């Protein structure tokens, strides 16, 4: 449990509660190990996730009501608005109702999948979020897949040849990428590959004004995706590399590798068939833990590249400010992350036979 | 009697001075940490001297003689921004906000983390259950999104950023402090203290806190680095005070004015390099300090 706090809490793409480069994934030491049946384990984890979800729902409502600042005033900020117009606005968004009534409406709406109306778009927030969630999943999914493959591959190679030049360059590079703010890396990409070399478009998801279909459309989107995906991968792969490296280093002194070598296996086979599968175990859990955070980290990348996803929507809601929209993106983002973490707990249990048996 | 107490105190003082010397010697043996410390000292000095090095009127847009978006020249070694201000002067002034927010947010985060962590480790039953749920929640919830929500409600400003970072980043500390509290409280001298009738406040204040502090302090240095990244991110998203320059707000201006796609590399590169350099320094110092405090980490 060393230096768990060194992770960039906000700036990095992944605010996961896992270990930073150089550490094995943090294990929850508080969890009862003995006698916990499968069902009880899932029950406990689901209960925890449910409590977190309830807290998100509560915070999503009360943060915008109890903290200082009148939403209607900021909505009318800088414009000539008469008190009558302010009243109309208040009524329109239900802000004239007493707090319990507002809260009741918020809850009943939420259970019907409604998140209120956006101030700036004059459309239901849920509609906006559904529009934007696809591009975010496309972007973060691609980035996650690439960084997992890259990080794990480099990590196991670095560990296997510990102390070699490959190991030193790779871990050094990973640490540097780790201290770089995501959005600055994005700006650098823009500077070099879009502004300087004109290899890739500067932003958006499709070329404006072009009605492409089929293969042409896919090609257009792919070209727009290159820079944002590269930015995300560069920031995220480092921690997969470091965890895979640490995890494999721990396995390397294990007795079963001596056995494998004594059987006459080639060094390459010892690594691929024996050491790596065991080292993957803690790593897989970490990957699941970070997937949720990756979605949250999309905010800065999407802002730099004006990628029409949830992160960019959050940024737009912040700039307006558009409180119902912000409330909606907060609830949706947080729920995604909490559910992902729940899956991480289940996968961890499923993968580790020692835990599954008990 | 008085001579006895003074001599006793002087013995204690001498021992402390001795221990500090040892810590310093161990720290100084780590060359990367030492380099980081020296560089950090230089940056802090520059930030303090900002009004002398770059008088405020050099940043006054109405009195500027330089051209807009001028590449680096002898007059403006790092070029000018889209308003014609010297980027070097902005960088020095920006260091003030970035460092100030970095330290202040870390202090907030450490305070909340230590208090909640000790409480969650010390107390049992319902209190512990509730605190653990709260810690877990703050660990899980995406910090950037929560920080955005908080700062949009409070309104932009430096204090807002400090609060937003502090509130979203304490949970890791709390978990660390809690596990340390549990391990300290399982020791025999705490049991002795209980047996002698110590109160909760006594045990926490006299025994747990001193045992937890070194760990917290070692982490502080590392946390300042990530708080500076967080500050730049929040300023970049437009949550800072529009009237004040920070490294993050410079990069926001770079994005807004299209400096990256327009090829004004000097405006994009310099604030980012400043951030990376300072964060790297804090990481080096933090790791060196940590290995002094926690000998099991040595040799990594």
XYZ file of C-alpha atoms in Angstrom:
658
model
C 0.000 0.000 0.000
C 2.701 2.457 -0.912
C 2.102 5.977 -2.146
C -1.493 5.304 -3.037
C -2.001 9.033 -3.094
C 0.434 9.887 -5.804
C -2.107 9.331 -8.534
C -3.278 12.502 -10.199
C -6.647 12.679 -8.587
C -8.286 14.934 -11.087
C -5.893 15.674 -13.885
C -5.066 12.129 -14.881
C -7.503 10.177 -16.905
C -8.126 7.652 -14.213
C -9.094 8.553 -10.688
C -9.339 4.936 -9.695
C -8.684 3.853 -6.132
C -5.958 1.582 -7.393
C -2.237 1.804 -7.035
C -0.110 4.196 -9.058
C 2.877 3.099 -11.079
C 5.182 1.027 -8.986
C 2.651 -0.691 -6.818
C 0.539 -3.773 -6.926
C -3.200 -3.162 -7.013
C -4.582 -2.222 -3.656
C -6.425 -5.035 -2.019
C -9.239 -4.281 0.284
C -7.858 -5.491 3.547
C -11.067 -4.915 5.424
C -12.997 -7.493 3.539
C -13.862 -10.608 5.523
C -11.862 -13.426 3.984
C -12.963 -16.442 5.915
C -16.279 -18.164 5.599
C -17.733 -15.607 3.194
C -19.912 -17.489 0.750
C -20.266 -16.438 -2.886
C -23.779 -15.169 -2.311
C -22.911 -13.196 0.770
C -19.968 -11.654 -1.048
C -22.125 -10.467 -3.947
C -24.736 -9.273 -1.485
C -22.215 -7.176 0.432
C -20.723 -5.678 -2.708
C -24.131 -4.989 -4.237
C -25.230 -3.364 -1.008
C -22.176 -1.119 -1.048
C -22.774 -0.156 -4.658
C -26.440 0.532 -3.913
C -25.543 2.846 -1.021
C -23.122 4.706 -3.272
C -25.819 5.059 -5.938
C -28.245 6.467 -3.398
C -25.589 8.950 -2.285
C -25.035 10.010 -5.889
C -28.755 10.608 -6.329
C -28.930 12.621 -3.099
C -25.809 14.631 -3.859
C -27.014 15.255 -7.399
C -30.074 16.945 -5.965
C -28.859 18.691 -2.822
C -25.535 19.995 -4.135
C -27.464 22.215 -6.504
C -30.003 23.352 -3.902
C -28.153 23.825 -0.645
C -24.904 25.390 -1.747
C -24.966 29.151 -2.381
C -25.950 30.520 -5.766
C -29.352 31.036 -7.348
C -29.612 28.967 -10.530
C -32.080 31.382 -12.100
C -29.839 34.348 -11.403
C -26.878 32.720 -13.110
C -29.182 31.713 -15.930
C -30.137 35.319 -16.444
C -26.613 36.516 -15.810
C -25.576 39.469 -17.948
C -29.016 39.912 -19.466
C -31.756 42.418 -18.770
C -34.338 40.393 -16.947
C -37.351 41.766 -15.123
C -38.461 40.181 -11.842
C -41.567 38.894 -13.665
C -39.431 37.068 -16.185
C -37.371 35.610 -13.350
C -40.594 34.297 -11.805
C -41.627 32.730 -15.086
C -38.246 31.047 -15.374
C -38.521 29.781 -11.788
C -41.954 28.326 -12.464
C -40.840 26.787 -15.741
C -38.101 24.799 -14.010
C -40.141 24.061 -10.915
C -37.871 26.159 -8.716
C -40.806 27.997 -7.086
C -41.910 24.803 -5.331
C -40.819 24.027 -1.748
C -37.721 21.845 -1.423
C -39.483 18.572 -0.449
C -41.835 18.917 -3.429
C -38.887 19.542 -5.753
C -37.099 16.519 -4.317
C -40.156 14.301 -4.745
C -40.470 15.392 -8.354
C -36.771 14.745 -8.938
C -37.073 11.225 -7.515
C -40.233 10.266 -9.399
C -38.752 11.675 -12.617
C -35.551 9.740 -12.066
C -37.423 6.454 -11.759
C -39.106 7.191 -15.089
C -35.713 7.848 -16.641
C -36.172 11.609 -16.725
C -33.550 14.095 -15.592
C -35.360 17.398 -16.158
C -34.905 19.893 -18.983
C -31.690 21.562 -20.021
C -31.606 25.372 -19.675
C -29.490 25.948 -22.741
C -30.775 23.294 -25.131
C -34.431 23.402 -24.098
C -34.526 19.647 -24.450
C -34.849 16.819 -21.925
C -31.446 16.109 -20.367
C -31.923 12.375 -20.842
C -32.293 12.827 -24.595
C -29.080 14.841 -24.751
C -27.187 12.257 -22.719
C -28.442 9.367 -24.866
C -27.337 11.304 -27.957
C -23.840 11.756 -26.605
C -23.183 8.482 -24.832
C -22.398 6.593 -28.041
C -19.401 8.710 -29.091
C -18.016 8.555 -25.526
C -18.261 4.766 -25.421
C -16.632 4.533 -28.845
C -13.749 6.790 -27.834
C -13.086 5.399 -24.368
C -13.683 1.801 -25.452
C -11.109 2.031 -28.216
C -8.632 3.821 -25.961
C -9.157 1.284 -23.167
C -8.641 -1.724 -25.443
C -5.476 -0.281 -26.946
C -3.949 0.802 -23.644
C -4.685 -2.542 -21.993
C -2.991 -4.476 -24.788
C -0.048 -2.078 -24.970
C 0.393 -1.715 -21.213
C 0.227 -5.423 -20.432
C 2.544 -6.371 -23.262
C 5.174 -3.796 -22.385
C 4.777 -4.512 -18.679
C 5.449 -8.240 -18.927
C 8.417 -7.686 -21.208
C 9.873 -5.079 -18.859
C 9.474 -7.352 -15.844
C 10.928 -10.392 -17.571
C 14.068 -8.462 -18.406
C 14.255 -6.458 -15.236
C 17.051 -3.905 -15.136
C 17.622 -4.063 -18.881
C 17.622 -0.973 -21.017
C 14.149 -1.872 -22.308
C 12.858 -1.998 -18.727
C 14.431 1.315 -17.774
C 13.244 3.196 -20.865
C 9.728 1.829 -20.605
C 9.235 2.537 -16.904
C 10.840 5.971 -17.276
C 8.608 6.836 -20.206
C 5.564 5.618 -18.309
C 6.399 7.816 -15.319
C 6.813 10.875 -17.550
C 3.471 10.285 -19.279
C 2.013 9.848 -15.818
C 3.000 13.365 -14.707
C 1.700 14.998 -17.884
C -1.743 16.610 -17.615
C -4.078 14.887 -20.062
C -5.363 18.083 -21.623
C -1.871 19.407 -22.299
C -0.917 16.212 -24.070
C -4.031 16.692 -26.177
C -2.968 20.251 -27.018
C 0.481 18.977 -28.012
C -1.120 16.406 -30.312
C -3.179 19.193 -31.881
C -0.093 21.367 -32.255
C 2.010 18.711 -33.939
C -0.349 16.465 -35.887
C -3.256 18.757 -36.703
C -1.860 22.297 -36.768
C 1.686 21.520 -37.912
C 1.583 18.425 -40.086
C -2.123 18.561 -41.072
C -2.319 14.796 -40.827
C -5.501 14.724 -38.812
C -8.540 16.976 -38.315
C -8.483 19.378 -35.354
C -11.719 18.322 -33.707
C -15.231 16.982 -33.888
C -16.280 13.506 -34.901
C -17.113 13.994 -38.596
C -16.126 16.559 -41.184
C -18.657 19.358 -41.085
C -20.983 19.595 -44.070
C -20.083 16.222 -45.505
C -22.895 13.691 -45.752
C -20.886 10.519 -45.988
C -22.346 7.065 -45.525
C -21.111 3.534 -45.074
C -17.400 3.000 -45.402
C -16.628 6.667 -46.067
C -18.392 7.668 -42.876
C -16.471 5.099 -40.841
C -13.196 6.299 -42.354
C -14.046 9.899 -41.523
C -14.852 9.037 -37.893
C -11.693 6.941 -37.626
C -9.554 9.862 -38.787
C -11.164 12.123 -36.213
C -10.614 9.531 -33.511
C -6.875 9.066 -33.911
C -5.650 12.024 -31.853
C -8.092 11.775 -28.921
C -7.526 8.035 -28.665
C -3.734 8.468 -28.735
C -3.963 11.073 -25.968
C -6.023 8.815 -23.736
C -3.845 5.780 -24.375
C -0.650 7.693 -23.580
C -1.959 8.767 -20.202
C -3.583 5.477 -19.228
C -1.312 2.690 -20.462
C 1.403 3.650 -17.943
C -0.446 2.263 -14.968
C -1.250 -1.028 -16.692
C 2.422 -1.317 -17.527
C 3.535 -0.666 -13.953
C 0.997 -3.005 -12.375
C 1.715 -5.814 -14.830
C 5.419 -5.324 -14.189
C 5.060 -5.373 -10.397
C 2.711 -8.333 -10.551
C 4.986 -10.404 -12.788
C 8.031 -9.536 -10.677
C 6.269 -11.044 -7.690
C 5.546 -14.247 -9.607
C 9.068 -14.575 -10.919
C 10.529 -15.933 -7.712
C 7.761 -18.550 -7.385
C 8.674 -22.218 -7.127
C 6.431 -23.353 -9.946
C 8.641 -21.501 -12.410
C 11.613 -23.543 -11.235
C 9.512 -26.635 -11.845
C 8.553 -25.407 -15.301
C 12.183 -24.784 -16.185
C 13.186 -28.167 -14.755
C 10.669 -29.772 -17.087
C 12.808 -28.383 -19.874
C 10.466 -25.678 -21.141
C 11.977 -22.889 -23.125
C 12.259 -19.537 -21.327
C 9.624 -18.086 -23.637
C 7.149 -20.831 -22.760
C 7.809 -20.455 -19.053
C 6.854 -16.839 -19.363
C 3.826 -17.199 -21.621
C 2.269 -20.355 -20.201
C 3.151 -20.138 -16.519
C 4.199 -16.749 -15.206
C 2.020 -14.364 -17.212
C -1.360 -16.049 -16.594
C -0.785 -15.852 -12.849
C 0.452 -12.289 -12.997
C -2.635 -11.282 -14.963
C -4.944 -11.917 -12.032
C -4.470 -8.692 -10.040
C -4.061 -6.793 -13.282
C -7.462 -7.756 -14.646
C -9.137 -6.420 -11.528
C -7.293 -3.161 -11.885
C -8.352 -2.889 -15.505
C -11.988 -3.199 -14.549
C -11.520 -0.660 -11.785
C -10.030 1.864 -14.163
C -12.572 1.412 -16.962
C -15.095 3.437 -15.013
C -12.575 6.147 -14.312
C -11.659 6.237 -17.975
C -15.196 7.335 -18.786
C -14.785 10.164 -16.286
C -11.415 11.096 -17.754
C -13.109 11.643 -21.078
C -14.076 15.160 -19.949
C -10.741 16.811 -20.701
C -9.911 14.855 -23.832
C -13.327 15.472 -25.348
C -13.075 19.161 -24.483
C -9.723 19.573 -26.216
C -10.877 17.771 -29.359
C -14.508 18.961 -29.205
C -15.568 15.313 -29.436
C -19.378 15.254 -29.192
C -19.573 12.952 -26.160
C -20.695 13.049 -22.544
C -17.478 14.691 -21.384
C -17.809 17.561 -23.810
C -21.464 17.862 -22.809
C -20.350 18.206 -19.172
C -17.921 20.926 -20.175
C -20.639 22.764 -22.081
C -22.987 22.456 -19.114
C -20.263 23.893 -16.888
C -19.550 26.816 -19.189
C -23.203 27.847 -19.493
C -23.804 27.020 -16.533
C -26.657 24.631 -17.157
C -27.487 23.038 -13.789
C -30.041 20.377 -14.825
C -27.663 19.179 -17.526
C -24.738 19.137 -15.095
C -26.836 17.277 -12.553
C -27.774 14.735 -15.220
C -24.230 14.125 -16.439
C -23.026 13.830 -12.835
C -25.640 11.198 -11.995
C -25.031 9.233 -15.200
C -21.214 9.388 -15.039
C -21.107 8.393 -11.382
C -23.582 5.548 -11.855
C -21.531 4.131 -14.712
C -18.391 4.231 -12.583
C -20.068 2.666 -9.538
C -21.534 -0.173 -11.614
C -18.153 -0.779 -13.253
C -16.546 -1.054 -9.827
C -19.162 -3.563 -8.777
C -18.297 -5.667 -11.836
C -14.624 -5.361 -10.930
C -15.334 -6.897 -7.534
C -17.261 -9.769 -9.100
C -14.635 -10.437 -11.761
C -11.923 -10.460 -9.124
C -13.776 -13.103 -7.176
C -14.568 -15.145 -10.274
C -10.995 -15.170 -11.493
C -9.259 -16.113 -8.294
C -9.981 -19.810 -7.675
C -8.719 -19.549 -4.100
C -11.468 -17.070 -3.315
C -14.083 -18.866 -5.385
C -13.684 -22.082 -3.444
C -14.177 -20.582 -0.011
C 14.096 21.178 40.040
C 14.249 23.677 37.240
C 17.709 22.568 36.220
C 16.410 19.036 36.116
C 13.557 19.897 33.726
C 15.748 22.022 31.486
C 18.352 19.326 31.242
C 15.648 16.802 30.530
C 14.247 19.058 27.847
C 17.657 19.714 26.360
C 18.237 15.988 26.174
C 14.970 15.590 24.314
C 15.821 18.516 22.031
C 19.255 17.143 21.329
C 17.731 13.809 20.455
C 15.264 15.439 18.094
C 17.963 17.491 16.402
C 20.020 14.332 16.050
C 17.086 12.497 14.486
C 16.402 15.379 12.091
C 20.049 15.304 11.022
C 19.762 11.594 10.328
C 16.608 12.100 8.288
C 18.300 14.850 6.319
C 21.386 12.705 5.700
C 19.203 9.871 4.431
C 17.246 12.244 2.234
C 20.359 13.924 0.852
C 21.727 10.529 -0.142
C 18.934 10.310 -2.713
C 20.222 12.387 -5.581
C 16.959 12.589 -7.552
C 15.150 13.829 -4.457
C 17.814 16.454 -3.841
C 17.644 17.753 -7.396
C 13.877 17.944 -7.117
C 14.164 19.877 -3.865
C 16.617 22.406 -5.310
C 14.495 22.982 -8.412
C 11.380 23.378 -6.292
C 13.157 25.922 -4.112
C 14.054 27.898 -7.226
C 10.467 27.859 -8.511
C 9.083 28.945 -5.139
C 11.633 31.774 -4.993
C 10.650 32.939 -8.488
C 6.994 32.888 -7.509
C 7.720 35.009 -4.440
C 9.735 37.476 -6.497
C 7.103 37.784 -9.235
C 6.229 41.453 -8.450
C 9.937 42.359 -8.676
C 10.826 40.278 -11.692
C 7.760 41.136 -13.725
C 5.992 44.251 -12.380
C 2.254 44.001 -12.655
C 1.910 46.701 -15.289
C 3.844 44.528 -17.756
C 0.739 42.358 -17.795
C -1.646 45.252 -18.265
C -3.122 44.687 -21.708
C -3.718 48.408 -22.302
C -0.056 49.331 -21.872
C 1.513 46.685 -23.991
C 3.946 47.523 -26.755
C 4.724 44.002 -27.983
C 2.893 42.486 -30.911
C 0.277 39.780 -30.401
C 1.357 36.146 -30.702
C 4.964 37.165 -31.177
C 7.424 34.264 -31.349
C 10.288 34.260 -28.823
C 12.608 37.294 -29.189
C 15.214 38.993 -26.988
C 12.566 41.347 -25.592
C 10.156 38.498 -24.876
C 12.251 35.364 -24.407
C 9.215 33.078 -24.449
C 7.101 35.038 -26.928
C 3.794 36.777 -26.290
C 0.241 35.581 -25.832
C -2.747 36.524 -28.032
C -3.054 39.812 -26.072
C 0.609 40.706 -26.509
C 1.658 39.955 -22.922
C 5.042 38.411 -22.203
C 4.624 34.686 -21.616
C 7.637 34.598 -19.313
C 6.001 37.165 -17.021
C 2.709 35.254 -17.125
C 4.539 32.052 -16.270
C 6.131 33.596 -13.182
C 2.803 35.011 -12.017
C 1.044 31.759 -12.820
C 3.459 29.870 -10.577
C 1.986 31.763 -7.614
C -1.555 30.527 -8.171
C -0.509 27.027 -9.120
C 1.700 26.578 -6.054
C -0.730 28.332 -3.728
C -3.640 26.152 -4.837
C -1.428 23.071 -4.789
C -0.432 23.613 -1.166
C -3.803 24.863 0.073
C -5.790 22.059 -1.560
C -3.345 19.509 -0.177
C -3.739 20.963 3.304
C -7.541 20.693 3.063
C -7.335 17.179 1.679
C -4.837 16.010 4.318
C -6.854 17.540 7.153
C -10.101 15.853 6.107
C -8.318 12.610 5.258
C -6.447 12.397 8.563
C -9.435 13.252 10.743
C -11.864 10.926 8.952
C -9.261 8.172 8.638
C -8.382 8.241 12.335
C -12.047 8.325 13.304
C -12.866 5.418 10.988
C -10.026 3.409 12.467
C -10.590 4.343 16.089
C -14.327 4.112 16.515
C -16.366 0.976 15.979
C -19.942 0.117 15.180
C -22.259 2.542 13.441
C -19.790 5.452 13.322
C -17.231 3.298 11.603
C -19.783 1.845 9.210
C -21.026 5.248 8.133
C -17.514 6.682 7.768
C -16.400 3.708 5.703
C -19.353 4.127 3.367
C -18.524 7.807 2.938
C -14.846 7.040 2.243
C -15.808 4.369 -0.290
C -18.191 6.758 -1.981
C -15.542 9.437 -2.415
C -13.068 6.834 -3.649
C -15.448 5.583 -6.295
C -17.147 8.725 -7.556
C -15.311 10.323 -10.522
C -13.409 13.182 -8.879
C -13.282 15.465 -11.881
C -17.026 15.334 -12.440
C -17.714 15.916 -8.744
C -15.231 18.811 -8.697
C -16.986 20.309 -11.706
C -20.346 20.075 -9.951
C -18.989 21.686 -6.772
C -17.230 24.546 -8.500
C -20.123 25.305 -10.819
C -22.389 25.655 -7.802
C -19.977 27.770 -5.746
C -18.913 29.898 -8.706
C -15.470 30.300 -10.281
C -12.502 31.416 -8.202
C -9.301 30.319 -6.524
C -11.029 29.346 -3.254
C -13.518 27.270 -5.239
C -10.739 25.275 -6.833
C -9.065 24.695 -3.470
C -12.327 23.445 -1.967
C -13.202 21.315 -4.988
C -9.810 19.594 -5.026
C -9.725 19.205 -1.246
C -13.168 17.619 -1.060
C -12.600 15.220 -3.956
C -9.118 13.980 -3.059
C -9.076 13.131 0.644
C -10.476 9.589 0.486
C -7.171 7.924 -0.408
C -5.473 9.543 2.585
C -8.331 8.510 4.828
C -7.980 4.872 3.817
C -4.235 4.956 4.364
C -4.580 6.670 7.748
C -7.288 4.245 8.788
C -5.166 1.167 8.167
C -2.276 2.782 10.029
C -4.599 3.649 12.921
C -5.800 0.052 13.114
C -2.261 -1.268 13.228
C -1.200 1.258 15.882
C -4.206 0.614 18.075
C -3.599 -3.118 18.138
C -0.308 -2.568 19.958
C 0.234 -3.153 23.649
C 1.006 0.406 24.682
C -2.442 1.507 23.579
C -3.951 -1.221 25.713
C -1.898 0.046 28.625
C -3.180 3.524 27.944
C -6.787 2.267 27.971
C -6.131 0.398 31.200
C -4.907 3.616 32.804
C -8.231 5.230 31.915
C -7.326 7.208 28.822
C -10.119 8.892 26.897
C -10.729 8.634 23.140
C -9.273 12.108 22.720
C -6.136 11.151 24.639
C -5.520 7.974 22.678
C -6.092 9.682 19.335
C -4.191 12.860 20.150
C -1.268 11.419 22.079
C -0.741 8.043 20.477
C -2.457 7.626 17.120
C -1.779 11.073 15.650
C 2.006 11.050 16.224
C 2.188 7.553 14.755
C 0.179 8.534 11.696
C 1.819 11.896 10.992
C 5.025 10.710 9.257
C 2.957 8.721 6.782
C 0.676 11.671 6.118
C 3.590 14.071 5.694
C 5.354 11.782 3.237
C 2.183 11.613 1.218
C 1.688 15.363 1.371
C 4.567 16.007 -0.976
C 3.206 13.529 -3.479
C -0.288 14.965 -3.160
C 0.839 18.534 -3.857
C 1.977 17.368 -7.284
C -1.366 15.845 -8.149
C -3.170 18.856 -6.695
C -1.214 21.076 -9.091
C -2.297 18.911 -12.011
C -5.856 19.073 -10.713
C -5.633 22.866 -10.424
C -4.449 23.193 -13.994
C -7.221 20.883 -15.188
C -9.959 22.802 -13.384
C -8.561 26.164 -14.553
C -8.328 24.748 -18.043
C -12.019 23.909 -17.898
C -12.706 27.519 -16.877
C -13.265 27.199 -13.145
C -10.528 29.576 -12.073
C -10.674 33.298 -11.347
C -10.796 34.930 -14.805
C -8.764 37.890 -13.476
C -5.824 35.818 -12.335
C -3.207 33.998 -14.329
C -2.454 30.359 -13.646
C -0.739 27.774 -15.800
C -4.051 26.076 -16.425
C -5.796 29.302 -17.475
C -2.914 30.052 -19.873
C -3.544 26.711 -21.541
C -7.253 27.458 -21.631
C -6.460 30.698 -23.462
C -4.245 28.691 -25.797
C -7.130 26.365 -26.646
C -9.698 29.155 -26.930
C -7.553 31.240 -29.268
C -6.563 28.268 -31.382
C -2.874 28.578 -30.486
C -2.353 24.843 -30.948
C -3.793 24.639 -34.431
C -2.431 28.075 -35.365
C 1.142 26.962 -34.698
C 1.872 29.321 -31.781
C 3.896 26.578 -30.127
C 5.509 28.850 -27.512
C 2.161 29.512 -25.893
C 1.217 25.815 -25.780
C 4.553 24.372 -24.721
C 5.737 26.607 -21.890
C 2.874 26.382 -19.340
C 2.686 22.627 -19.833
C 6.411 22.156 -19.365
C 6.215 24.253 -16.194
C 3.449 22.005 -14.836
C 5.239 18.770 -15.705
C 8.516 20.022 -14.237
C 7.008 21.084 -10.927
C 4.920 17.927 -10.612
C 7.944 15.774 -11.383
C 9.933 17.652 -8.701
C 7.246 17.043 -6.110
C 7.108 13.370 -7.094
C 10.895 12.996 -6.765
C 10.988 14.758 -3.393
C 7.953 12.801 -2.210
C 9.407 9.440 -3.186
C 12.745 10.278 -1.552
C 11.008 11.421 1.605
C 8.798 8.352 1.607
C 11.758 6.011 1.394
C 13.306 7.775 4.408
C 10.106 7.414 6.419
C 9.279 3.930 5.255
C 12.464 1.836 5.052
C 10.654 -1.111 3.445
C 10.385 0.877 0.229
C 14.102 1.418 -0.049
C 15.950 -0.148 -2.903
C 13.099 0.071 -5.358
